[in-house]
XYZ file of C-alpha atoms in Angstrom:
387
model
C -21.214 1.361 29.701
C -20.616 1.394 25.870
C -17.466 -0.160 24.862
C -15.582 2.874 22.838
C -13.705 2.729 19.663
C -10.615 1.661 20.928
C -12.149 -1.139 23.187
C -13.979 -2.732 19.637
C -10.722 -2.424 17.574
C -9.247 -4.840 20.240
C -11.723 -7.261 20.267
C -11.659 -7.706 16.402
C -8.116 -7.907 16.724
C -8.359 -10.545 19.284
C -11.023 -12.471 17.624
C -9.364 -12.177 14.256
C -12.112 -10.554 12.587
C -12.907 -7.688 10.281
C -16.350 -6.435 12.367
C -17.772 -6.957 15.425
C -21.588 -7.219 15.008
C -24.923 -5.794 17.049
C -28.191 -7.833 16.662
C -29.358 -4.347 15.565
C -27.436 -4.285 12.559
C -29.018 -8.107 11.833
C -32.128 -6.923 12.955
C -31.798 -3.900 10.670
C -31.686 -6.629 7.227
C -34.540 -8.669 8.495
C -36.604 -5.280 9.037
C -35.837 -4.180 5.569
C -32.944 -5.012 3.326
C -33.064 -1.893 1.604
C -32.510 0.557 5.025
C -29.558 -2.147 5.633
C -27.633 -1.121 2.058
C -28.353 2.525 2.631
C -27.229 2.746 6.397
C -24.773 -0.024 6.755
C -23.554 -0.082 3.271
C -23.912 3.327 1.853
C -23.309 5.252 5.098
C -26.222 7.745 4.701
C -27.252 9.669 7.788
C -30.476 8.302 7.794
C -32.960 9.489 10.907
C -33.916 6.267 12.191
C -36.138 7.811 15.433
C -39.802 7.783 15.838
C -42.255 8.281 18.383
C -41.859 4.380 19.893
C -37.865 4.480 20.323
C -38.252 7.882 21.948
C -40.793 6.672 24.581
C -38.512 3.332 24.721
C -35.414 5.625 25.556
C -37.561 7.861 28.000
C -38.940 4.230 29.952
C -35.257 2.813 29.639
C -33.495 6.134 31.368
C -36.336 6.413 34.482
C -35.976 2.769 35.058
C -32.186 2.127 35.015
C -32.026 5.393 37.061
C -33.496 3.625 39.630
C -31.885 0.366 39.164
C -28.679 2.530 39.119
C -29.525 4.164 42.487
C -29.612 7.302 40.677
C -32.854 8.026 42.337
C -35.695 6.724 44.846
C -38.671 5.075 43.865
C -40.468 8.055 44.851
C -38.592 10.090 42.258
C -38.895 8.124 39.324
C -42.788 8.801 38.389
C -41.516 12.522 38.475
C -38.611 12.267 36.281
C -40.916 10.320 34.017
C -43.304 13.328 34.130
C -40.442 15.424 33.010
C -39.048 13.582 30.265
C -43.130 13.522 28.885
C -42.884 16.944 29.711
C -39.907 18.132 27.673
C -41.527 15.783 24.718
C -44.725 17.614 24.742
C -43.340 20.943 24.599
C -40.874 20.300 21.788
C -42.563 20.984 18.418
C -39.856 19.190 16.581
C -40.150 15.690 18.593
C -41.939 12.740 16.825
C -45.746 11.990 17.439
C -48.140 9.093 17.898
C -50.478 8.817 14.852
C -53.318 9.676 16.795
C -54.718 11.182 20.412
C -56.663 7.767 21.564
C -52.968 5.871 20.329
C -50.421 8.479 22.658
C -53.112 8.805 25.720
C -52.986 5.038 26.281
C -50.126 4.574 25.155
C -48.606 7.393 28.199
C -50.986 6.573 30.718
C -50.186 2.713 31.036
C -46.496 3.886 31.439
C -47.737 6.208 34.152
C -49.078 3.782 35.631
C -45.852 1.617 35.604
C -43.788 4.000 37.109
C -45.746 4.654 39.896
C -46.222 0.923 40.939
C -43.550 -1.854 38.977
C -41.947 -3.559 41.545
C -38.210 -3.671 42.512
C -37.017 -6.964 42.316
C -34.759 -8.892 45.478
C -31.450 -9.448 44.738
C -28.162 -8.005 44.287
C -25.383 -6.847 41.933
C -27.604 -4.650 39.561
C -26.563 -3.379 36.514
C -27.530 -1.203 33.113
C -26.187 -1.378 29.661
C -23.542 -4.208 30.805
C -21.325 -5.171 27.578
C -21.691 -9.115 26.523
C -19.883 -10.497 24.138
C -20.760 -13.818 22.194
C -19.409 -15.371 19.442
C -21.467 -17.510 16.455
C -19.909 -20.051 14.524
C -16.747 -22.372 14.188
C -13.954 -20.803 14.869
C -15.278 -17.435 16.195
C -17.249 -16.895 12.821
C -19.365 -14.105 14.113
C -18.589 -11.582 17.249
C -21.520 -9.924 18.499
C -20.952 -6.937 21.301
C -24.641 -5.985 23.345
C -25.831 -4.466 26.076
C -27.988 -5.753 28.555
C -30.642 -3.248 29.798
C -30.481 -4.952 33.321
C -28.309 -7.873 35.042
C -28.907 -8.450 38.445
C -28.293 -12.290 40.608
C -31.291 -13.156 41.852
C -32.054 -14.853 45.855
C -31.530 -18.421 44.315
C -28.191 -17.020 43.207
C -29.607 -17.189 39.237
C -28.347 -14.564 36.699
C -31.420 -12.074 35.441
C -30.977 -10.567 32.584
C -34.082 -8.363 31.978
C -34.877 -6.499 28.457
C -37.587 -3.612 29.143
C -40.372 -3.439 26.450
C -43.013 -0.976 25.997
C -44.101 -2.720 22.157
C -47.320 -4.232 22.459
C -48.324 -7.717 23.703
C -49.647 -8.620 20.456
C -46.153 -8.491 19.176
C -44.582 -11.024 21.572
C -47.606 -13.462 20.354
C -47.149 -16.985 20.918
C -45.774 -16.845 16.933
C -43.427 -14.337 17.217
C -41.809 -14.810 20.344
C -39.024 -16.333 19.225
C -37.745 -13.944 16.497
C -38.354 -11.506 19.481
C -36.310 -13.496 21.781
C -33.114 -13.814 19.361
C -31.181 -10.848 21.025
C -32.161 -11.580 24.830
C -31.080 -15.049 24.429
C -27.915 -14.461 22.338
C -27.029 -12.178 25.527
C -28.130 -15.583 27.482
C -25.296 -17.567 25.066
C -22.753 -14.756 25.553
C -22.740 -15.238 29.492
C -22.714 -18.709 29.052
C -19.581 -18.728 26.939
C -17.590 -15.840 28.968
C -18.358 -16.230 32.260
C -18.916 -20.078 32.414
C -22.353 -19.828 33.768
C -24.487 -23.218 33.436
C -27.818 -22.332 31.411
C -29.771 -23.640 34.293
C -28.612 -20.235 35.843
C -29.160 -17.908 33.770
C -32.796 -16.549 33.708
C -34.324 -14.308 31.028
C -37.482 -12.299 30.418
C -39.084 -9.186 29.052
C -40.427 -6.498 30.886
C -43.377 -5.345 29.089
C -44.364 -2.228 31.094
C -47.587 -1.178 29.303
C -48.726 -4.146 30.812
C -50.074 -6.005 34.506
C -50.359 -9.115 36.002
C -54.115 -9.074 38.052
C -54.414 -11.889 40.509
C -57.496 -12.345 41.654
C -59.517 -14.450 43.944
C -62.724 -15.966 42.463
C -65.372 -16.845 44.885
C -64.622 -20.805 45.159
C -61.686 -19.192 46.905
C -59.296 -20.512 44.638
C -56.859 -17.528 42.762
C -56.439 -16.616 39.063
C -54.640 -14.303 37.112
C -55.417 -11.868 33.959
C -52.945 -9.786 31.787
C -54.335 -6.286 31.347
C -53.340 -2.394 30.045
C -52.550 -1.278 32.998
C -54.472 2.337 32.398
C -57.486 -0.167 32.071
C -56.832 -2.759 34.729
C -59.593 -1.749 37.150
C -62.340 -1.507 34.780
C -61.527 -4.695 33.061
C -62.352 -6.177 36.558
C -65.817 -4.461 36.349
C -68.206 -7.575 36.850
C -66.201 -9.186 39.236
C -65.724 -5.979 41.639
C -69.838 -5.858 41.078
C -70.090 -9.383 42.659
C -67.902 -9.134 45.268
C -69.479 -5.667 46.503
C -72.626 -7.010 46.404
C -71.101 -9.935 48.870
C -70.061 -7.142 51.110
C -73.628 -5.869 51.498
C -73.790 -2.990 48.596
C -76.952 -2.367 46.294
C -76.830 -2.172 43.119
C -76.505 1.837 42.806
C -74.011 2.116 45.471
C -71.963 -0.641 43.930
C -71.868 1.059 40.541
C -71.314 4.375 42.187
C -68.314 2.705 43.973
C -67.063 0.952 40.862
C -67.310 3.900 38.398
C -64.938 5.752 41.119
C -62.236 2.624 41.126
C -62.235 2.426 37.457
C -61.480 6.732 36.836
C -58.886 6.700 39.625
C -57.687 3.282 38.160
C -57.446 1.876 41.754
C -59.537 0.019 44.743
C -58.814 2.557 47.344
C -62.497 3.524 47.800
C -63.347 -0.093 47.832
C -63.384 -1.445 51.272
C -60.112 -3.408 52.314
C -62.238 -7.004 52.332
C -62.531 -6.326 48.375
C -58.433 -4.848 47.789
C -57.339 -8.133 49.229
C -58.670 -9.965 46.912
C -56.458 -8.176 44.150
C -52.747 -7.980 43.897
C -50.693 -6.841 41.142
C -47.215 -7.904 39.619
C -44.904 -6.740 36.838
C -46.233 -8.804 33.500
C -42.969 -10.398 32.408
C -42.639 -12.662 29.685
C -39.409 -15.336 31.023
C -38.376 -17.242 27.982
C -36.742 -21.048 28.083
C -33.034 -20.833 28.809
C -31.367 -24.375 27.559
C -28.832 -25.234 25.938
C -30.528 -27.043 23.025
C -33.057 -23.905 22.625
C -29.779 -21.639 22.623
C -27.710 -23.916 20.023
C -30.927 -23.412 17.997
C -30.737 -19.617 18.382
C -26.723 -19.595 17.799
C -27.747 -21.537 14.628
C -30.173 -19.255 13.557
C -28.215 -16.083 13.829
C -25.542 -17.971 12.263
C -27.707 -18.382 9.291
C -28.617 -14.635 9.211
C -25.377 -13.584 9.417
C -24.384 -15.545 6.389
C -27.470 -14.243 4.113
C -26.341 -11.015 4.822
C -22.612 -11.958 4.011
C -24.146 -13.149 0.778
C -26.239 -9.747 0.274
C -23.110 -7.600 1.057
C -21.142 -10.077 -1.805
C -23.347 -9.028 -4.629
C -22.535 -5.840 -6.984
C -25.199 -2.841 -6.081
C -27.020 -3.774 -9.050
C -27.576 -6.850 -8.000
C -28.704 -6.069 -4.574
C -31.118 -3.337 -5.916
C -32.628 -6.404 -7.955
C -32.451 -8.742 -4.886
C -34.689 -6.529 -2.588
C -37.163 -5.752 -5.806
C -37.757 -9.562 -6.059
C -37.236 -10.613 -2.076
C -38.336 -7.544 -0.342
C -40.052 -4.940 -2.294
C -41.375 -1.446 -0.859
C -45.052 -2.135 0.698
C -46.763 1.512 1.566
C -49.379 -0.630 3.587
C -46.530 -2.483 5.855
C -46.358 -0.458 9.237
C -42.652 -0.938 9.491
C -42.089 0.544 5.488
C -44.274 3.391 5.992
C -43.682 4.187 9.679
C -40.563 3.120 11.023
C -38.271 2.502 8.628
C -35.505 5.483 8.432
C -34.705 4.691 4.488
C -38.356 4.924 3.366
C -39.645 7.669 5.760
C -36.612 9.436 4.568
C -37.099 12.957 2.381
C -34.556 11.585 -0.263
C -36.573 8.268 -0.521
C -40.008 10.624 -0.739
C -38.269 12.614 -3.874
C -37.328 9.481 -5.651
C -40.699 8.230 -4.995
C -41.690 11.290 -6.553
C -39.504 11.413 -8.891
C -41.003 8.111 -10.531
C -44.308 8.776 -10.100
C -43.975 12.167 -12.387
C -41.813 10.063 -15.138
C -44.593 7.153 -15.058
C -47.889 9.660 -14.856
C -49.697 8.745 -17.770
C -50.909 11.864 -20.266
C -54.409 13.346 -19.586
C -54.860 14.496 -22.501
C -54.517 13.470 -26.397
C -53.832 16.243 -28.853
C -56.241 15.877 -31.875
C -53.502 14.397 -34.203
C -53.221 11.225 -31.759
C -56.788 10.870 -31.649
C -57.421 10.519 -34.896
C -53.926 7.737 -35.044
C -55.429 6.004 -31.915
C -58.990 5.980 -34.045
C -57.262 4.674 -37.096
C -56.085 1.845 -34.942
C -59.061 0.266 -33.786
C -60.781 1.069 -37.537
C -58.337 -0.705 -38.997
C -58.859 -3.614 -36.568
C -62.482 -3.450 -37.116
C -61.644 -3.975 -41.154
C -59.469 -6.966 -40.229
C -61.809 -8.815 -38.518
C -64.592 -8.206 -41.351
C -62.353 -9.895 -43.583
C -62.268 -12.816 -41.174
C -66.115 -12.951 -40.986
């Protein structure tokens, strides 16, 4: 449940500050500097949807419906279908850049939705407040919202952020800039409800994506991290050598496998093969101590204050700060997709604007053809005399 006006105005009050602060808003500077001054600073109504943070909100309601016992397992790959649905239909709503892009894209959530996995435990619960403060003295208040909290068997605190980015994003490298907010939530529950760090678990749900366990033929299990609209043909060769173990030619086993791979599932395969499969939720769990989270405290810290520092300078100066720090780059994803400043029509007409006042002429009029001729002639004559 959102906190509400009221709700913030005594916190700041309590905390003796003049804002409280969402990792969105820091995440907003790091993105782009420029969207911060014109959203946070300027107060423009700026659009800042697109295709991705649709789909995110569509994956975030169906699951936390569920979680919320809203609805039955059963009834979540429908309500899914119907938020797709509405989205399809709407000529107005955002769109993937291409076909090949949107039908993976909605058929790995598909798949999620009919088979993630409930986890055991108790106390569940979406969009729960946290508060945590940054810095001597209260220096920094952040308010967030947890997508879900549950307590675990072992009695440990999950708090679970759902993802539907791709896995190439949460590289080894960039985990942990992408791990900032989930583990300032992790420092928040620490400080307010006195929980030890050795109980407090956290981890990304990347939905797009599966966990395939499978037994290789020394007996011994491994796993594989696949798209889960793909998962079944990215097991291919090793389906082929275990149906030829269970007495299939070669034409029958392909004929089997190509059926497995366009239903995306074993069912055709006999059960001595499915058992040799099993498939979990890929989660990512990141490292929850306290030395990694007074690193992370410091670190927001520090990107609080640069923005502090931005938010300090006259607009002039902060117009010349992002030219020098963080110019416009048309081939960045983020500037020319995602960013609701620079996909926004009033950054398009500036754009515009400048590129009509900088067009060079086409064309020379006869009088400054002859002055542009005189120019070089009479730098021809110089350089005779220098000869």
């Amino acid at each position: 449940m959102r906190l509400n006006h009221k709700q913030l105005e005594n916190l700041k009050k309590k905390y003796g500050v003049d804002r409280t602060w969402s990792f969105s808003r820091v995440n907003s500077f790091h993105n782009c500097p420029k969207e911060y001054q014109k959203h946070y600073l300027e107060h423009l109504q700026l659009d800042s949807g697109n295709v991705y943070t649709e789909f995110g909100t569509f994956s975030h309601n169906t699951i936390q419906s569920l979680v919320r016992g809203e609805i039955k397992y059963d009834e979540m790959y429908p309500k899914w279908q119907d938020e797709v649905g509405n989205w399809e239909v709407d000529p107005s709503a955002y769109q993937f850049d291409n076909d090949q892009i949107k039908t993976g894209y909605i058929a790995n959530l598909n798949h999620y939705f009919k088979h993630t996995q409930v986890p055991a435990g108790s106390q569940f619960e979406t969009e729960k407040p946290v508060l945590a403060t940054i810095g001597d003295n209260n220096k920094y208040v952040f308010v967030g919202y947890v997508d879900t909290q549950y307590v675990d068997e072992d009695g440990n605190l999950i708090l679970i952020d759902y993802k539907t980015s791709s896995r190439s994003s949460f590289s080894k490298a960039k985990l942990p800039e992408k791990s900032l907010q989930l583990m300032l939530y992790a420092i928040g529950k620490h400080q307010h409800s006195h929980l030890p760090y050795s109980k407090i678990r956290c981890m990304f749900d990347m939905m797009k994506y599966v966990t395939v366990h499978y037994q290789q033929e020394n007996g011994k299990w491994n796993t594989s991290v696949q798209e889960r609209s793909k998962w079944v043909a990215k097991m291919e060769k090793k389906l082929a050598t275990k149906l030829k173990k269970q007495g299939y030619d070669q034409g029958k086993a392909d004929e089997a496998i190509q059926v497995a791979i366009m239903a995306n599932s074993l069912d055709n395969l006999p059960k001595e093969v499915q058992d040799q499969f099993l498939l979990e939720n890929y989660v990512i769990e990141l490292e929850i101590t306290e030395e990694a989270c007074q690193k992370v405290a410091k670190t927001i810290e520090q990107k609080c204050d640069e923005i502090m520092e931005f938010e300090a300078l006259s607009k002039e100066d902060q117009d010349s700060w992002i030219e020098v720090n963080h110019p416009y780059n048309p081939n960045d994803y983020y500037d020319k997709k995602l960013c609701s400043w620079h996909t926004s029509t009033l950054f398009k007409e500036q754009e515009q604007t400048l590129d009509d006042i900088l067009q060079p002429e086409t064309s020379t009029s006869a009088d400054e053809d002859d002055f542009m001729a005189s120019l070089f002639t009479e730098d021809e004559e110089l350089a005779g005399m220098f000869s």
